[in-house]
Tab-separated table of C-alpha atoms in Angstrom:
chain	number	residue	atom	x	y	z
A	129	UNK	CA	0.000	0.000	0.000
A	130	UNK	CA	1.242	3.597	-0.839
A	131	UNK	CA	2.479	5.530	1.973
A	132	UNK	CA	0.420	8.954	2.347
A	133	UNK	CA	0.894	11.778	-0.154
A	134	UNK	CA	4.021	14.379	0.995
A	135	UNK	CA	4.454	17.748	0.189
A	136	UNK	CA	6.470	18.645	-2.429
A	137	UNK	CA	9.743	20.193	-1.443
A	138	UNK	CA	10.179	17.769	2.130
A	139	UNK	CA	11.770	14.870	0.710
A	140	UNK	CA	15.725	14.962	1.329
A	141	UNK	CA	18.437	12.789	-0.024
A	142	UNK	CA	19.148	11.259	2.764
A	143	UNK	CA	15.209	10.006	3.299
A	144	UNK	CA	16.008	8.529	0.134
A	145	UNK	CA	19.004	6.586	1.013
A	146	UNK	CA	17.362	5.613	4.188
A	147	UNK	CA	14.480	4.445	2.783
A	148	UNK	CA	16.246	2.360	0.126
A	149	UNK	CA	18.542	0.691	2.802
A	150	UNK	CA	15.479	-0.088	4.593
A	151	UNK	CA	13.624	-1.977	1.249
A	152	UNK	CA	16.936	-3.535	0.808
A	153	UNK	CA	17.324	-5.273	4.562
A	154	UNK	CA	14.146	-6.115	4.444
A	155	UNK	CA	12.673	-7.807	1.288
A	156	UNK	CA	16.389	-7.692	-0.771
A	157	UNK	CA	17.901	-6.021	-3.879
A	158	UNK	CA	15.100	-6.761	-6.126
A	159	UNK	CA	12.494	-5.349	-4.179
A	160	UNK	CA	14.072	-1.815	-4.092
A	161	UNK	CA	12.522	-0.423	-7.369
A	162	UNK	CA	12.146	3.053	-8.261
A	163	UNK	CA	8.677	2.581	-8.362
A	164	UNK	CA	8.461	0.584	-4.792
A	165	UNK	CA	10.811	3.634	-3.588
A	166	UNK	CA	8.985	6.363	-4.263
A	167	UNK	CA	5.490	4.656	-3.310
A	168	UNK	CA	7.022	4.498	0.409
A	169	UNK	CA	8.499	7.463	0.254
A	170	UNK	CA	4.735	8.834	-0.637
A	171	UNK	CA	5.995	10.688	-4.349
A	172	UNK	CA	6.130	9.765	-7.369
A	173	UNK	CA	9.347	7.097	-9.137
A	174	UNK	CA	9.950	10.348	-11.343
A	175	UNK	CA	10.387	12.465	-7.547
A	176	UNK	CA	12.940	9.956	-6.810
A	177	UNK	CA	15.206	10.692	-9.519
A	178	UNK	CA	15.299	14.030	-8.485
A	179	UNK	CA	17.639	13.363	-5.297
A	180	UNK	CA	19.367	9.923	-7.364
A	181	UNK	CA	19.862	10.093	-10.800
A	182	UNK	CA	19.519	6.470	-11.498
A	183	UNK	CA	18.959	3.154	-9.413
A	184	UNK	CA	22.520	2.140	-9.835
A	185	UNK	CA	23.909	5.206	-8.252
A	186	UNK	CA	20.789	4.387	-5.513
A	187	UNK	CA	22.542	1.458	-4.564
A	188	UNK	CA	26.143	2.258	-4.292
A	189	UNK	CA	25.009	4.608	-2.039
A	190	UNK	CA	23.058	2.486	-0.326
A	191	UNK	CA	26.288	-0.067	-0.177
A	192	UNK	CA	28.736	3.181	0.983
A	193	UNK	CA	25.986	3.141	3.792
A	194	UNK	CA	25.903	-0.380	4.733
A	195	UNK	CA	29.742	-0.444	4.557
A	196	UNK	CA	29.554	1.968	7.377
A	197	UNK	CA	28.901	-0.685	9.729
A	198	UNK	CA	32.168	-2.279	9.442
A	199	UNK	CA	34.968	-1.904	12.118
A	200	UNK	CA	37.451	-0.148	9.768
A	201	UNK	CA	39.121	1.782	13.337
A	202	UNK	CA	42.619	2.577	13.496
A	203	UNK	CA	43.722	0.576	16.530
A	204	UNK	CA	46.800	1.825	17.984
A	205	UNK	CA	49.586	-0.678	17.823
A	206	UNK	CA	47.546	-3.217	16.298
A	207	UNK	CA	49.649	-5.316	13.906
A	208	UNK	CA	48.395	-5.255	10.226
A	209	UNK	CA	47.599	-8.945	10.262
A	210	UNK	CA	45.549	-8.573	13.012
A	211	UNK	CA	43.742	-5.687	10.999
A	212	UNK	CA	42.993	-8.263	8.535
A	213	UNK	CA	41.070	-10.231	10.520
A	214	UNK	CA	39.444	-8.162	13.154
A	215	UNK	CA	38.215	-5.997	9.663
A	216	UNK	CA	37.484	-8.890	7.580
A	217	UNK	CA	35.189	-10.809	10.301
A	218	UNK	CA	33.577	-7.072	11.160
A	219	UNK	CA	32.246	-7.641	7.088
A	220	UNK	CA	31.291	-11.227	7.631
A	221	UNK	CA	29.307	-10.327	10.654
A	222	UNK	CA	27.437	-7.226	8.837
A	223	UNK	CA	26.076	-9.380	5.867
A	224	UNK	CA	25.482	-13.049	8.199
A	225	UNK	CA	23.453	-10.507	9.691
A	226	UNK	CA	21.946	-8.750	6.618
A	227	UNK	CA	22.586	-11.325	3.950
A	228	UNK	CA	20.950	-8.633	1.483
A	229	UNK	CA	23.362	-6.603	0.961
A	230	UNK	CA	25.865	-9.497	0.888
A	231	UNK	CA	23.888	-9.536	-2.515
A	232	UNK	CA	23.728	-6.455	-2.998
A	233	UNK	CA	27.871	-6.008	-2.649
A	234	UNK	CA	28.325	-8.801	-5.294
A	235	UNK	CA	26.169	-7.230	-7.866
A	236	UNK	CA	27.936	-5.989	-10.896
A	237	UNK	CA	26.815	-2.242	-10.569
A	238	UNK	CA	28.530	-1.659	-7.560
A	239	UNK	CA	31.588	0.191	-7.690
A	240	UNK	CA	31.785	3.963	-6.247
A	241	UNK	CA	29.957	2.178	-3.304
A	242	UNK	CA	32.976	0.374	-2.030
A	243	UNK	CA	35.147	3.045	-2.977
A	244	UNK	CA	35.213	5.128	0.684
A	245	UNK	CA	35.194	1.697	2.630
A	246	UNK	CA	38.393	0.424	0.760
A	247	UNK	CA	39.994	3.939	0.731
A	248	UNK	CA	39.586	3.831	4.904
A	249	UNK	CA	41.368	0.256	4.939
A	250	UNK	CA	44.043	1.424	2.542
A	251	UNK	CA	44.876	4.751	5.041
A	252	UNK	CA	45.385	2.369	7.884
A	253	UNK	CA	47.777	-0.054	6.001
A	254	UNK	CA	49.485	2.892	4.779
A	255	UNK	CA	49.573	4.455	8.805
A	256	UNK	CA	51.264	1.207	9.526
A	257	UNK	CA	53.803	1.541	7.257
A	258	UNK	CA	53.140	-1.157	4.451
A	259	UNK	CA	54.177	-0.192	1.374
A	260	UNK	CA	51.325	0.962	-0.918
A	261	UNK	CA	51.510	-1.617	-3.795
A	262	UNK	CA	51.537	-4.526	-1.169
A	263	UNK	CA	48.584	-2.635	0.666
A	264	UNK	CA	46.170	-2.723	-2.782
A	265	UNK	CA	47.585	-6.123	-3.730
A	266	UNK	CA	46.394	-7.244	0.340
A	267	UNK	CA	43.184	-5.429	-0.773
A	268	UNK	CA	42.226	-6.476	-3.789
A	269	UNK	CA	43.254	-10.364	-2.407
A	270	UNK	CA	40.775	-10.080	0.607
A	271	UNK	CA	38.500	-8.485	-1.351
A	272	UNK	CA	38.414	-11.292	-4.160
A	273	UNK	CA	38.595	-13.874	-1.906
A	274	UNK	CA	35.459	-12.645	0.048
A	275	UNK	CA	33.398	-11.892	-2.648
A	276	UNK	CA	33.749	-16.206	-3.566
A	277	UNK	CA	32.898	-17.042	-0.308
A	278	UNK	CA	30.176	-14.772	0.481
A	279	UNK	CA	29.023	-15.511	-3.047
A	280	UNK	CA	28.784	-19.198	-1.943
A	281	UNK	CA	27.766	-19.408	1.232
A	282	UNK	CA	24.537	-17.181	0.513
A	283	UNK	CA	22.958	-19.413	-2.201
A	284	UNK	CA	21.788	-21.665	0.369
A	285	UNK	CA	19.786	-19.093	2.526
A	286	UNK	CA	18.026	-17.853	-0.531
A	287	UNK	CA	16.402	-21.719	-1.015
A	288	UNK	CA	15.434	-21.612	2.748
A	289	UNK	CA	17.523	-24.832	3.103
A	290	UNK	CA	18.593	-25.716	7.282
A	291	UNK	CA	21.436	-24.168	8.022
A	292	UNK	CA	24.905	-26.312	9.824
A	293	UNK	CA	25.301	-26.165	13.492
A	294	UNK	CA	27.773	-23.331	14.432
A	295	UNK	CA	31.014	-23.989	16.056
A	296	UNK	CA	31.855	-22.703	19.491
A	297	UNK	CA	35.228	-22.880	19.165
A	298	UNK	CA	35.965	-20.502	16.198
A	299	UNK	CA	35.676	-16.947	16.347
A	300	UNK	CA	31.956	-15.090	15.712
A	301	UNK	CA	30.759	-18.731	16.705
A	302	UNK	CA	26.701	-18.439	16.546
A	303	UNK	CA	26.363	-16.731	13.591
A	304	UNK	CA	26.924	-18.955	10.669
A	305	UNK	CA	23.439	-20.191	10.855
A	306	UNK	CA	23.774	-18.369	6.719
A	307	UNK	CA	26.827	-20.449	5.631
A	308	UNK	CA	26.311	-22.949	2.859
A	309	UNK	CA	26.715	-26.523	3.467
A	310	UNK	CA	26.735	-28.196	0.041
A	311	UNK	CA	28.303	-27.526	-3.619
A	312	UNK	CA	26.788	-26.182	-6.291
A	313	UNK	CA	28.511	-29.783	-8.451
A	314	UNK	CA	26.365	-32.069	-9.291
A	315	UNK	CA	27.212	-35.388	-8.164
A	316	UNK	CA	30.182	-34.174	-5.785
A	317	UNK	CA	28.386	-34.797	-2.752
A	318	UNK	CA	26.163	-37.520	-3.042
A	319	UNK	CA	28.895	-39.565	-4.916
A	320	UNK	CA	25.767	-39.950	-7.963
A	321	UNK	CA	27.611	-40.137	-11.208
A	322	UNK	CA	26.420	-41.993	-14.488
A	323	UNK	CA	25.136	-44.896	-14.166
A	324	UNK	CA	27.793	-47.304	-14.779
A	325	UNK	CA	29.633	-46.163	-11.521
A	326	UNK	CA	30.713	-48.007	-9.057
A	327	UNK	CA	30.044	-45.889	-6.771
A	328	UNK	CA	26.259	-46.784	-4.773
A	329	UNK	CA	26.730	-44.796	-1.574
A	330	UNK	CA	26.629	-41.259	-0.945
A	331	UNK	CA	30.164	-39.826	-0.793
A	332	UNK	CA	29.678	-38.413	3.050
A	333	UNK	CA	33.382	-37.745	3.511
A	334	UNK	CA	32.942	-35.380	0.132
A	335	UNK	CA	29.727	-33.948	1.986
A	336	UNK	CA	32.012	-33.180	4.946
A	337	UNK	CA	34.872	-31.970	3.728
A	338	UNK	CA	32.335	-29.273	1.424
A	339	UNK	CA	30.346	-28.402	4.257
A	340	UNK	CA	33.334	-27.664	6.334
A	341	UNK	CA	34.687	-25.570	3.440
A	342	UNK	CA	32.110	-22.363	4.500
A	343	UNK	CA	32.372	-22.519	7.832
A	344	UNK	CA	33.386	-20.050	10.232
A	345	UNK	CA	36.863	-22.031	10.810
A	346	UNK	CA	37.176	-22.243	6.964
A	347	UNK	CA	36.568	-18.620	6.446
A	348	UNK	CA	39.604	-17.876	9.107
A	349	UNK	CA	41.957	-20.092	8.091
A	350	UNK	CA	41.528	-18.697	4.567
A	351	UNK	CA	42.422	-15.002	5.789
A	352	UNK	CA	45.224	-16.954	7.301
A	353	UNK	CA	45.960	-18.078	4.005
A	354	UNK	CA	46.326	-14.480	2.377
A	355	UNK	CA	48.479	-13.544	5.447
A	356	UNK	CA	51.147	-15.900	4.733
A	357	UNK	CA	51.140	-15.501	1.230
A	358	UNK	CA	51.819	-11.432	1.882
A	359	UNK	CA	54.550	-12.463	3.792
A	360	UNK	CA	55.762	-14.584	1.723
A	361	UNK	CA	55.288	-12.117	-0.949
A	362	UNK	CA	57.230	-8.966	0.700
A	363	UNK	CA	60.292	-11.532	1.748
A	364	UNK	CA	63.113	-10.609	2.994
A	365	UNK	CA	60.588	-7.609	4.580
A	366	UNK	CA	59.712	-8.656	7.865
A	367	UNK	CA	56.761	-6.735	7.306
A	368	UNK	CA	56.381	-5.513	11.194
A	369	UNK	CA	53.731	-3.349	9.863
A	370	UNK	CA	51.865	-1.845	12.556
A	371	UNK	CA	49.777	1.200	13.078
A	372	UNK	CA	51.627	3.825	16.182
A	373	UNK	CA	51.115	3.705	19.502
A	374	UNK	CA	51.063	7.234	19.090
């Protein structure tokens, strides 16, 4: 139902964006049409272009917003791998909890959006002394490497399919209840290949090792992954990057 009528003149930008976000967390990227937009905002979809030129722009700014819940503090004396993972799990935590705009940061239109978010992780790499081309490359790896695994371990929520059991022992335990448990191969889990196989049981040690892939552990261990391999990367640097005390 159409929200009541406004005046003309009332509506500001930032209703907009707020409204948007809003449509967004609650019914997903699809939902948030000009049309839907406006009708909430109580104008018309033509109104609405009037504070965002298109829907694209609409939702990078709508990302830049969301983005804003992320822990992307300087942290005095913090070492840059720990950085990594305290701002890495800050994102995972933002879209377990509002697997929208986990969606909505994987779709191909959004650029400008991340823009401000990555600029604030590149100061503090640079504040901590890393050298600039090994701060993007860091970047653009955790940033890649993210985008696969939110990518994946989404697809399941959208089907409504029981989520695994989250483990206590890792860090942000409790909230993978989102994470994907199977692969998107057919046959690679249930061990069901052509007909001529000899294979007649499901594969559950395939189904295990999968299911473990997106978990919470998994999703650590990989930024553990991308912390070696910078290491490795900037040898014979002992890269004691950290941000000052002071």
């Amino acid at each position: 139902m159409a929200e009541q009528k406004r005046k003309r003149g009332t509506l500001t930008k930032a209703e907009v964006i707020a409204a948007a976000y809003a449509i967004i967390d609650a019914d997903g990227v699809d939902a948030c049409s000009m049309r839907a937009l406006g009708s909430k905002l109580g104008v018309t979809a033509m109104a609405v272009y009037g504070y965002v030129p298109s829907r694209e722009m609409l939702l990078n700014e709508v990302m830049a917003r969301f983005l804003e819940r992320v822990d992307t503090r300087a942290v005095r004396g913090e070492q840059w791998g720990e950085t990594l993972l305290r701002t890495m799990h800050s994102l995972r935590k933002a879209c377990v909890e509002h697997p929208h705009f986990a969606e909505l940061m994987n779709n191909p239109c959004i650029s400008d959006g991340l823009e401000l978010y990555m600029m604030r992780l590149r100061a503090i790499y640079l504040a901590q002394g890393m050298p600039e081309e090994i701060a993007v490359q860091l970047l653009s790896i955790a940033d890649a490497f993210f985008a696969g695994f939110c990518l994946r371990s989404f697809q399941r929520v959208e089907k409504g399919e029981e989520p695994p059991a989250p483990d206590p022992n890792v860090h942000g335990a409790g909230d993978g209840t989102r994470f994907a448990t199977e692969s998107r191969v057919p046959g690679m889990l249930t061990g069901h290949r052509a007909p001529t196989t000899r294979i007649v049981r499901p594969n559950e040690r395939w189904r295990r090792t999968v299911k473990a892939g997106y978990s919470e552990r998994s999703f650590e261990n990989g930024l553990f992954v991308i912390i070696e391999g910078i290491r490795a990367g900037a040898a014979p640097d002992p890269c004691a990057w950290r941000t000052p005390v002071q």
